[in-house]
GROMACS .gro file of C-alpha atoms in nm:
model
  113
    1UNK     CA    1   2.079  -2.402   0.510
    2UNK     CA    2   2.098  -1.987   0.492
    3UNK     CA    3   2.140  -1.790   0.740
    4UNK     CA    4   1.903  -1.496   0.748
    5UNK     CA    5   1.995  -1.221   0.940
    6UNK     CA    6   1.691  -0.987   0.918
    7UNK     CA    7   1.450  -1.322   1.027
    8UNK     CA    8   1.167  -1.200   1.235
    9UNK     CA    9   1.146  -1.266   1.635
   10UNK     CA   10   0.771  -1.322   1.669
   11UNK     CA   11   0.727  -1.021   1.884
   12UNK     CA   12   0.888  -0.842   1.577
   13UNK     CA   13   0.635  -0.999   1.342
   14UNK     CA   14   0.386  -0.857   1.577
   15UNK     CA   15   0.549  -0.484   1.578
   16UNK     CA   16   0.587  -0.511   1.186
   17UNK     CA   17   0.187  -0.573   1.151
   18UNK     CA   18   0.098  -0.351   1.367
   19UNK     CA   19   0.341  -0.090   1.207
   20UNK     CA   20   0.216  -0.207   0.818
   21UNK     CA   21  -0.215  -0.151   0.970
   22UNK     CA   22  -0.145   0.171   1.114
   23UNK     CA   23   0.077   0.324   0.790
   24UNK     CA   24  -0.170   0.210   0.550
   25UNK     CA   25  -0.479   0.352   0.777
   26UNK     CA   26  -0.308   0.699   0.693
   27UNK     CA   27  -0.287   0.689   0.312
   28UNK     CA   28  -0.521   0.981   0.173
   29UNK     CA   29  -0.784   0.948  -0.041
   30UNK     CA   30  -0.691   0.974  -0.413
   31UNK     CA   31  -0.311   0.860  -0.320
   32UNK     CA   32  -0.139   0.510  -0.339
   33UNK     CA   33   0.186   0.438  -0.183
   34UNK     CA   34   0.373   0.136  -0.227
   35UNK     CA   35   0.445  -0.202  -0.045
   36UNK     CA   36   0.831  -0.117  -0.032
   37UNK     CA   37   0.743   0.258   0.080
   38UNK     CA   38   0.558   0.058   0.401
   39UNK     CA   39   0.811  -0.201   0.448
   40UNK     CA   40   1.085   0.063   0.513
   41UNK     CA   41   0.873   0.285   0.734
   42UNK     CA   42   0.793  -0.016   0.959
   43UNK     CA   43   1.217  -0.034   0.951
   44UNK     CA   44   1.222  -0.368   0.752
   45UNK     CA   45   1.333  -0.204   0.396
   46UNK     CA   46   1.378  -0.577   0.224
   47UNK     CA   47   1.026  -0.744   0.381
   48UNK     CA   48   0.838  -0.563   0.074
   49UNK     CA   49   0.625  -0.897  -0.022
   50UNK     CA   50   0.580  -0.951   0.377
   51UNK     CA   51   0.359  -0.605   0.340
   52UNK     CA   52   0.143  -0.786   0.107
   53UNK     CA   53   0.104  -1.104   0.291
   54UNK     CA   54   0.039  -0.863   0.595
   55UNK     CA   55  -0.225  -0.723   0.406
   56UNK     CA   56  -0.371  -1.012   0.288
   57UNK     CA   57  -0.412  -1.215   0.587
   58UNK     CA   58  -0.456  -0.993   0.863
   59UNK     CA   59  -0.809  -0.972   0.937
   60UNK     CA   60  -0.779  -0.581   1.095
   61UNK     CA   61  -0.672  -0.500   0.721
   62UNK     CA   62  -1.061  -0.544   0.568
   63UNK     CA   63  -1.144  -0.169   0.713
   64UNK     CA   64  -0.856  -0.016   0.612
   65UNK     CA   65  -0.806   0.106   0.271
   66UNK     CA   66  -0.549  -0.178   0.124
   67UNK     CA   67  -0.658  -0.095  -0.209
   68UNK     CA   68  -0.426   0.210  -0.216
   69UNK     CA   69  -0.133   0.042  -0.193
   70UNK     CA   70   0.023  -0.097  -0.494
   71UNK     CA   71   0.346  -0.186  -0.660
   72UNK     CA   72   0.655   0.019  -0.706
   73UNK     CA   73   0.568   0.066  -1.069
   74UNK     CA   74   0.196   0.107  -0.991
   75UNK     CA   75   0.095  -0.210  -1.064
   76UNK     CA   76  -0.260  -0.277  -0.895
   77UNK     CA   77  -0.282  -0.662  -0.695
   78UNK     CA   78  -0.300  -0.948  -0.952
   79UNK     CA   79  -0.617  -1.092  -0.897
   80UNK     CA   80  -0.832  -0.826  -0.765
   81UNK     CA   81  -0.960  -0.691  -1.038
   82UNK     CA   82  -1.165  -0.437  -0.805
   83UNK     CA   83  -0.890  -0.226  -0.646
   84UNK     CA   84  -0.897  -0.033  -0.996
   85UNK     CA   85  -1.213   0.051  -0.934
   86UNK     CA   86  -1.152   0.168  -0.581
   87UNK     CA   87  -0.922   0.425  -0.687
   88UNK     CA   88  -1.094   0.533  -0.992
   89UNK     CA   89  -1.343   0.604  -0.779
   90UNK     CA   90  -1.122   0.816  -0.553
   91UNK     CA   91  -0.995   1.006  -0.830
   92UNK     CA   92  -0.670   0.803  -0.902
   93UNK     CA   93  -0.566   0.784  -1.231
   94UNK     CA   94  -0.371   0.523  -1.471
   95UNK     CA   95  -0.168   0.583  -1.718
   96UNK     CA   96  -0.216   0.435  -2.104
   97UNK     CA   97  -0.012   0.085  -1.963
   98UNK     CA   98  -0.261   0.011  -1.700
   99UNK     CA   99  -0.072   0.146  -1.412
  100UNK     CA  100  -0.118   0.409  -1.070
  101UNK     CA  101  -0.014   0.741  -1.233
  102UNK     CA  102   0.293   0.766  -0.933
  103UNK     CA  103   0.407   1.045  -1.009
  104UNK     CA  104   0.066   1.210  -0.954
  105UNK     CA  105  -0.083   1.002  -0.683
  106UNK     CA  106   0.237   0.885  -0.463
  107UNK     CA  107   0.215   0.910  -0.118
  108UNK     CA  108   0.458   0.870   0.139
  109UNK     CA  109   0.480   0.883   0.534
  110UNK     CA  110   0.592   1.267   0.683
  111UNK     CA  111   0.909   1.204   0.843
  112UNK     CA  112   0.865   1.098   1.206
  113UNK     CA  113   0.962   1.348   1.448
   0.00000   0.00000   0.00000
């Protein structure tokens, strides 16, 4: 058995969700951040792939605008073949290997005060 020192308390769990909803309720229009960029601003840096599950199975998440958030190499969700479309529509653009333009469209968090 491993020991996992950055385990979640539930009321942690809680704190990250809420913390993951409300980050990626601010992303503008026409930018993407990415699921490590979120995990580190809700101060778990390694719980990346917990962003996605986050995003996946929390029922606030269907009014916020998920499809802006993609991988670190700006790699769009396997499987939902419509988030391209979401951001093409908001002006985001790919480059020639199928991926988020990041260095055009990046967004991340202003520094808490």
């Amino acid at each position: 058995m491993h020991d996992f020192p950055d385990r979640m308390t539930p009321e942690q769990a809680r704190q990250f969700r809420d913390d993951v909803l409300n980050i990626v309720s601010q992303i503008p229009c026409g930018q993407v951040t990415t699921y490590g960029i979120i995990a580190a601003w809700a101060g778990w840096p390694s719980h990346s792939r917990m962003v996605g599950r986050t995003l996946r199975y929390s029922p606030e998440a269907v009014s916020l605008p998920c499809h802006r958030v993609v991988n670190a190499e700006g790699r769009t969700a396997p499987g939902w073949s419509r988030q391209r479309t979401l951001l093409e529509e908001e002006g985001v653009t790919f480059r020639a290997n199928g991926h988020v333009d990041m260095q055009q469209h990046l967004w991340q968090p202003e520094p808490q005060q």
